[in-house]
Amino acid sequence: MSPDIFIKATPIVLQGLQLTLIITICSFVLGQILALPLGLARQANSPLLRWPAATYTFLIRGSPLLVQLFIIYYGLGQIPAVRNSILWPILREPLYCGIIAIALNSAAYMAEVVAGALKRVPKGQTEACISLGISRRHRFTDVLLPQVYRELLPNIGNEIILVLKSSSLASAITIMEITGVARAFTARTFAPFEVFITAGILYLAIGFAFTFLFRLLERRYGITGTRTPAPEASA
Amino acid sequence: MSAILTYLPHLLQGLLVTLQVAAGSFVIGLLIAIVAVFGWNFGPRPLRWFISGYVTVVRGLPELLIIFLVFYGGTVLLSGAFGTYVEVNALTAGICALSVVAGAYLTEILRGALLTVPQGQWEAATSLGLSRMTAFRDVVLPQMLAYAVPGLGNQWLVILKESALVSIIGLEELMRKGVIAAGATHSPMTFYLTVGALYVAITGVSTLIIGAADRRAARGR
């Protein structure tokens, strides 16, 4: 190991930082947006909503993200209808495919968590709302959702770390984010330890920053005393 | 359809390698975790710091990065040791990397399970004259593992899926066989869907087995 290469590797690895952050944040936000309707559907009374949502989460959670990424990036192009559709300019780009695949994956895991939180909301609250004459819409937006999301803050903080780690898979579809540039630089310098350790430190720093941010959010908005223990890995 | 049938034997061969990688990493990871949990609870303070550092750092790193570090790093180390270019076998590198990852997550799972074993078990075991090591191995550990079955099962599913990442360093497991077939036939959609279905099948069967194992482990509780 030479300190020289560490110094040389730092700016190179930092080149990937922007893409890693773009992929992480976009996939995370998109995943969270999709997770709510999916989670609601998982908990719905109608089997017409429940079954498709259950099938979706089962299939996504049952197969590797890498397969899903390849289906979207390499697979969809095989279908002429996709190539001729207006979506093709998006699905042709590895960056968009990476973001979509990671978001769809994250949404499936998050939907299960959301569904679980919805299930834990006491029945009495619905009854209380009805007896107070609160409309269905406000029951949902002002009573149910704030509770669910305040309770889920630790899980959401955990999910963004998982999405950050997943973003490294984007290097498999030619995107030069941190892992991608690190691998390319290793091939040139033959100094894997220096380069990958630098990349690893960068990932830890980003993860630490996200954790810190969510600690602040939790302190501000979290429900005290309900802090769920860190969930197990769910990659 | 006929293309799938032609390549199906290859895919199934790959599936076997996937199971090897996953099972190897799971078993080694579990051994690492058992030692780490014992060290975390009874070891000297520097060892505790080391173990908690290991768990925190590994859980914060992308698995793919760890695989690359072990594969390329191992190649450099071996080449240096032998003086010529020696490439690390992808199977070994994959199992090593995923064992390190699984070890960290399993340590967390076992630590949680250890807390569920009542303190009285330790007291009873030590008052019967068992050493701390024997008490841990013969009394506490079996109970701990029984409590940990759902967590261990979940980690098994995670490793099964993570093992697909080893395809990126060229190991011909299920995913890699799929990539090869997709390239040879120019029908990526067909083969990635088939590969995905095979993964879903093994995780589905695993889920059933884990459920049965948990019911068995929880009997009398």
XYZ file of C-alpha atoms in Angstrom:
456
model
C 0.000 0.000 0.000
C 1.338 3.386 -0.858
C -0.060 6.672 0.430
C 0.769 8.086 -2.965
C -1.930 6.041 -4.667
C -4.459 6.931 -1.947
C -3.917 10.584 -2.824
C -4.180 9.818 -6.517
C -7.283 7.651 -6.063
C -9.263 10.237 -4.102
C -10.093 12.664 -6.942
C -10.801 9.725 -9.274
C -13.220 8.069 -6.857
C -14.836 11.444 -6.169
C -15.714 11.631 -9.863
C -18.232 8.898 -9.222
C -19.731 10.638 -6.211
C -22.168 12.756 -8.194
C -23.675 9.787 -10.036
C -23.888 7.729 -6.842
C -25.776 10.545 -5.141
C -28.083 11.099 -8.132
C -28.937 7.396 -8.345
C -29.366 7.034 -4.588
C -31.576 10.070 -4.075
C -33.708 9.624 -7.209
C -34.277 5.880 -6.607
C -34.972 6.476 -2.941
C -37.567 9.204 -3.576
C -39.228 7.304 -6.415
C -39.223 4.129 -4.323
C -40.858 5.863 -1.377
C -43.526 7.383 -3.631
C -44.363 3.978 -5.127
C -44.264 2.228 -1.762
C -47.320 4.019 -0.354
C -49.902 2.893 -2.952
C -48.294 -0.572 -2.960
C -48.426 -0.780 0.827
C -52.043 0.388 0.834
C -52.898 -2.192 -1.812
C -51.222 -4.912 0.288
C -53.604 -3.982 3.112
C -56.707 -3.405 0.970
C -59.909 -5.336 1.498
C -60.407 -5.995 -2.195
C -58.480 -9.020 -3.456
C -58.241 -7.259 -6.824
C -55.827 -4.809 -5.192
C -54.285 -7.153 -2.663
C -53.255 -9.953 -4.993
C -51.360 -7.967 -7.633
C -49.514 -6.061 -4.896
C -48.666 -9.292 -3.046
C -47.448 -10.905 -6.274
C -45.315 -7.879 -7.103
C -43.601 -7.770 -3.726
C -43.127 -11.552 -3.744
C -41.438 -11.554 -7.156
C -39.245 -8.517 -6.497
C -38.195 -9.667 -3.042
C -37.618 -13.190 -4.302
C -35.104 -12.349 -7.029
C -31.786 -10.483 -7.078
C -31.709 -6.778 -7.928
C -29.065 -7.543 -10.550
C -31.557 -9.709 -12.478
C -34.190 -6.972 -12.270
C -31.659 -4.415 -13.472
C -30.715 -6.586 -16.454
C -34.373 -7.273 -17.311
C -35.040 -3.535 -17.476
C -31.826 -2.453 -19.199
C -31.062 -5.361 -21.537
C -34.383 -7.206 -21.583
C -36.892 -4.494 -22.437
C -34.962 -3.534 -25.573
C -35.700 -6.968 -27.000
C -39.386 -6.113 -27.293
C -40.152 -4.126 -30.486
C -43.177 -2.484 -28.863
C -40.894 -0.998 -26.210
C -38.366 0.182 -28.773
C -41.108 1.966 -30.702
C -42.804 3.478 -27.681
C -42.369 7.029 -26.433
C -40.647 5.612 -23.354
C -37.694 4.297 -25.372
C -35.528 7.426 -25.001
C -35.747 6.845 -21.236
C -35.336 3.063 -21.242
C -32.366 3.302 -23.582
C -30.341 5.243 -21.021
C -28.467 3.150 -18.449
C -28.802 5.882 -15.807
C -32.607 5.975 -16.020
C -32.796 2.189 -16.102
C -30.616 1.999 -12.999
C -32.775 4.499 -11.148
C -36.016 2.749 -12.202
C -34.768 -0.740 -11.286
C -33.464 0.285 -7.859
C -36.628 2.311 -7.171
C -38.938 -0.570 -8.123
C -36.880 -2.880 -5.904
C -36.828 -0.512 -2.944
C -40.576 0.102 -3.306
C -41.320 -3.610 -2.857
C -39.357 -3.842 0.404
C -40.726 -0.548 1.664
C -44.321 -1.518 0.771
C -44.112 -4.457 3.182
C -42.920 -2.110 5.925
C -45.674 0.428 5.158
C -48.298 -2.332 5.114
C -47.061 -3.527 8.512
C -47.283 -0.022 9.969
C -50.785 0.467 8.551
C -51.837 -2.773 10.179
C -50.564 -1.582 13.569
C -52.739 1.558 13.588
C -55.473 0.772 16.145
C -58.988 0.147 14.797
C -60.377 2.570 17.348
C -58.895 5.480 15.422
C -61.109 4.810 12.417
C -64.107 4.629 14.695
C -63.075 7.844 16.466
C -62.682 9.638 13.147
C -66.065 8.471 11.929
C -67.758 9.523 15.137
C -66.075 12.935 14.889
C -67.380 13.279 11.358
C -63.888 13.465 9.803
C -64.081 12.742 6.090
C -62.389 9.690 4.609
C -59.847 11.851 2.879
C -58.825 13.726 5.999
C -58.837 10.539 8.005
C -56.214 9.336 5.590
C -54.080 12.462 5.119
C -54.326 13.987 8.597
C -54.676 11.015 10.919
C -53.325 7.865 9.332
C -50.369 8.991 7.219
C -48.632 11.255 9.764
C -48.654 8.463 12.324
C -47.426 5.840 9.900
C -44.588 7.923 8.532
C -43.477 9.258 11.898
C -43.296 5.700 13.156
C -41.434 4.564 10.046
C -38.697 7.217 10.101
C -36.044 4.778 11.385
C -37.019 2.260 8.685
C -36.883 4.956 6.013
C -33.431 5.981 7.221
C -32.379 2.354 6.991
C -33.818 2.082 3.476
C -31.796 4.993 2.104
C -28.613 3.225 3.242
C -29.743 0.057 1.449
C -30.482 2.102 -1.686
C -27.039 3.718 -1.430
C -25.457 0.266 -1.353
C -27.675 -0.932 -4.215
C -26.563 2.019 -6.336
C -23.190 0.255 -6.714
C -24.919 -2.300 -8.972
C -25.402 0.437 -11.547
C -21.730 -0.113 -12.402
C -22.843 -3.433 -13.932
C -24.755 -1.531 -16.635
C -21.828 0.723 -17.551
C -22.618 3.616 -15.189
C -19.436 5.136 -13.801
C -20.533 5.796 -10.256
C -18.149 5.287 -7.318
C -17.805 1.505 -7.662
C -17.582 1.777 -11.452
C -14.771 4.350 -11.467
C -12.974 2.495 -8.686
C -13.018 -0.725 -10.699
C -11.844 1.013 -13.871
C -9.041 2.758 -11.994
C -7.983 -0.529 -10.400
C -7.659 -2.074 -13.839
C -5.242 0.703 -14.806
C -3.154 1.030 -11.631
C -3.314 -2.527 -10.312
C -3.655 -1.061 -6.800
C -6.995 -2.501 -5.673
C -6.546 -1.983 -1.947
C -5.864 1.727 -2.134
C -8.654 2.397 -4.645
C -11.402 0.248 -3.125
C -10.580 1.345 0.427
C -10.859 4.975 -0.696
C -14.203 4.151 -2.320
C -15.309 2.316 0.818
C -14.468 5.303 3.020
C -16.529 7.501 0.703
C -19.527 5.134 0.962
C -19.216 5.094 4.751
C -19.081 8.900 4.794
C -22.225 9.216 2.642
C -23.994 6.619 4.760
C -22.969 8.466 7.904
C -24.309 11.732 6.486
C -27.681 10.126 5.658
C -27.845 8.499 9.098
C -27.108 11.847 10.733
C -29.810 13.538 8.667
C -32.386 10.930 9.640
C -31.375 11.162 13.322
C -32.208 14.860 13.134
C -35.529 14.161 11.404
C -36.320 11.508 13.990
C -35.542 13.832 16.845
C -37.785 16.455 15.309
C -40.657 14.332 13.991
C -40.222 10.828 15.362
C -42.580 9.375 17.924
C -40.611 9.056 21.155
C -40.484 5.624 22.711
C -41.436 3.771 19.550
C -38.002 3.676 18.008
C -37.962 0.287 16.339
C -34.699 -1.632 16.530
C -32.663 -1.535 13.345
C -34.263 -4.070 11.003
C -32.258 -6.928 9.644
C -30.697 -6.793 6.231
C -33.203 -6.828 3.453
C -31.264 -6.665 0.250
C -39.182 -21.654 -25.804
C -36.880 -24.180 -27.445
C -33.981 -21.841 -26.683
C -34.816 -22.072 -23.000
C -34.879 -25.868 -23.183
C -31.481 -25.898 -24.909
C -29.937 -23.769 -22.195
C -31.890 -25.152 -19.255
C -29.193 -27.723 -18.291
C -26.611 -24.896 -18.205
C -28.880 -22.747 -16.093
C -29.468 -25.619 -13.669
C -25.715 -26.191 -13.428
C -25.398 -22.509 -12.602
C -28.118 -22.896 -10.013
C -26.012 -25.540 -8.272
C -23.038 -23.167 -8.160
C -25.332 -20.439 -6.782
C -26.427 -22.792 -4.017
C -22.772 -23.670 -3.309
C -21.780 -20.024 -3.008
C -24.783 -19.191 -0.834
C -24.454 -22.238 1.423
C -20.684 -21.827 1.784
C -20.987 -18.148 2.660
C -23.860 -18.774 5.041
C -22.043 -21.483 6.995
C -18.745 -19.573 7.196
C -20.609 -16.362 8.006
C -22.468 -18.135 10.798
C -19.202 -19.451 12.262
C -17.732 -15.933 12.129
C -20.858 -14.599 13.833
C -20.817 -17.188 16.632
C -17.185 -16.398 17.434
C -17.864 -12.656 17.120
C -20.870 -12.752 19.455
C -18.870 -14.674 22.060
C -15.984 -12.217 21.706
C -18.311 -9.222 21.814
C -19.770 -10.377 25.121
C -16.763 -11.861 26.885
C -13.679 -10.676 25.066
C -11.281 -7.965 26.199
C -12.249 -4.414 25.345
C -10.039 -3.991 22.207
C -11.597 -7.141 20.754
C -15.079 -5.741 21.373
C -14.141 -2.546 19.591
C -12.766 -4.524 16.709
C -15.928 -6.637 16.382
C -18.286 -3.694 16.627
C -16.126 -1.861 14.076
C -16.274 -4.860 11.742
C -20.070 -5.034 11.960
C -20.565 -1.295 11.441
C -18.114 -0.943 8.560
C -19.225 -4.019 6.618
C -22.890 -3.137 6.960
C -22.169 0.295 5.519
C -20.329 -0.930 2.423
C -21.863 -2.141 -0.854
C -21.468 -5.914 -1.201
C -20.171 -5.465 -4.728
C -17.303 -3.299 -3.458
C -16.323 -5.986 -0.948
C -16.417 -8.623 -3.684
C -14.146 -6.461 -5.886
C -11.797 -5.778 -2.969
C -11.436 -9.484 -2.199
C -11.146 -10.545 -5.848
C -8.722 -7.887 -7.149
C -6.978 -7.505 -3.799
C -6.527 -11.256 -3.489
C -5.111 -11.418 -7.002
C -2.542 -8.726 -6.204
C -1.570 -10.407 -2.933
C -1.204 -13.854 -4.525
C 0.646 -12.479 -7.525
C 3.021 -10.687 -5.161
C 3.536 -13.850 -3.132
C 4.232 -16.074 -6.133
C 6.000 -13.514 -8.283
C 3.788 -14.192 -11.313
C 0.222 -13.225 -12.196
C -2.121 -15.489 -10.231
C -5.827 -14.761 -10.455
C -7.942 -15.661 -7.464
C -10.553 -18.234 -8.217
C -13.905 -16.418 -8.496
C -15.691 -19.050 -6.420
C -13.241 -18.640 -3.526
C -13.293 -14.844 -3.766
C -17.094 -14.812 -3.879
C -17.493 -17.107 -0.885
C -14.864 -15.160 1.104
C -16.463 -11.799 0.360
C -20.026 -12.915 1.038
C -18.954 -14.734 4.228
C -17.497 -11.497 5.566
C -20.726 -9.670 4.703
C -22.992 -12.385 6.103
C -20.831 -12.619 9.225
C -21.516 -8.979 10.044
C -25.287 -9.231 9.616
C -25.458 -12.584 11.404
C -23.494 -11.139 14.337
C -26.222 -8.527 14.752
C -28.926 -11.200 14.511
C -27.237 -13.478 17.060
C -26.610 -10.563 19.413
C -30.330 -9.904 19.442
C -31.059 -13.602 19.979
C -28.560 -13.800 22.844
C -30.566 -11.188 24.750
C -33.659 -13.392 24.601
C -31.899 -16.238 26.441
C -32.795 -15.709 30.120
C -29.955 -14.743 32.469
C -30.937 -17.663 34.716
C -29.640 -20.088 32.076
C -26.135 -18.682 32.500
C -26.422 -18.762 36.267
C -27.705 -22.327 36.278
C -24.961 -23.474 33.900
C -22.135 -21.804 35.827
C -23.476 -22.960 39.191
C -23.327 -26.504 37.802
C -19.627 -25.927 37.298
C -19.592 -25.427 33.519
C -16.939 -23.081 32.243
C -18.124 -19.964 30.419
C -17.065 -21.479 27.103
C -18.928 -24.743 27.717
C -21.979 -22.928 29.049
C -22.027 -20.812 25.904
C -21.490 -23.714 23.527
C -23.771 -26.321 25.096
C -26.457 -24.342 26.909
C -26.879 -20.842 25.540
C -25.915 -21.239 21.884
C -28.524 -23.895 20.993
C -31.293 -21.793 22.554
C -29.960 -18.682 20.873
C -29.972 -20.321 17.454
C -33.537 -21.533 17.989
C -34.658 -17.979 18.711
C -32.711 -16.697 15.740
C -34.299 -18.991 13.116
C -36.416 -16.260 11.441
C -33.438 -13.882 11.329
C -31.087 -16.600 10.073
C -33.629 -17.582 7.430
C -33.940 -14.006 6.282
C -30.167 -13.769 5.987
C -30.086 -16.971 3.926
C -32.512 -15.378 1.455
C -30.353 -12.254 1.339
C -27.215 -14.298 0.583
C -28.986 -16.301 -2.125
C -29.789 -13.068 -3.928
C -26.442 -11.410 -3.214
C -24.636 -14.392 -4.704
C -25.775 -13.100 -8.115
C -23.208 -10.314 -7.708
C -20.392 -12.852 -7.961
C -21.344 -13.224 -11.646
C -19.749 -9.795 -12.196
C -16.291 -11.204 -11.410
C -16.977 -14.056 -13.817
C -18.125 -16.966 -11.689
C -20.436 -19.143 -13.788
C -23.329 -19.298 -11.369
C -26.981 -18.925 -12.302
C -26.828 -15.236 -13.198
C -23.682 -15.591 -15.298
C -25.141 -18.589 -17.155
C -28.148 -16.400 -17.891
C -25.923 -13.624 -19.245
C -24.095 -16.114 -21.463
C -27.338 -17.595 -22.803
C -28.819 -14.135 -23.339
C -25.748 -13.091 -25.318
C -25.606 -16.247 -27.418
C -29.290 -16.215 -28.378
C -29.819 -12.435 -28.505
C -32.889 -12.831 -26.345
C -32.026 -11.203 -23.037
C -35.630 -10.805 -21.891
C -36.352 -14.525 -22.187
C -33.277 -15.576 -20.257
C -33.284 -12.928 -17.545
C -36.941 -13.734 -16.862
C -36.082 -17.452 -16.692
C -33.170 -16.752 -14.355
C -35.406 -14.519 -12.237
C -38.022 -17.275 -12.073
C -35.390 -19.787 -10.922
C -34.279 -17.418 -8.153
C -37.904 -16.905 -7.119
C -38.334 -20.687 -7.056
C -35.369 -21.268 -4.725
C -36.233 -18.359 -2.448
C -39.858 -19.565 -2.395
C -38.852 -23.103 -1.422
C -36.407 -21.675 1.130
C -39.172 -19.587 2.675
C -41.311 -22.696 3.139
C -38.419 -24.594 4.730
C -37.597 -21.653 7.030
C -41.245 -21.513 8.146
C -41.179 -25.219 8.986
C -37.817 -24.870 10.758
C -39.139 -21.988 12.831
C -42.228 -23.927 13.876
C -39.974 -26.793 14.896
C -37.532 -24.546 16.751
C -40.386 -22.785 18.550
C -42.065 -25.960 19.820
C -42.457 -25.936 23.585
C -41.828 -22.206 23.726
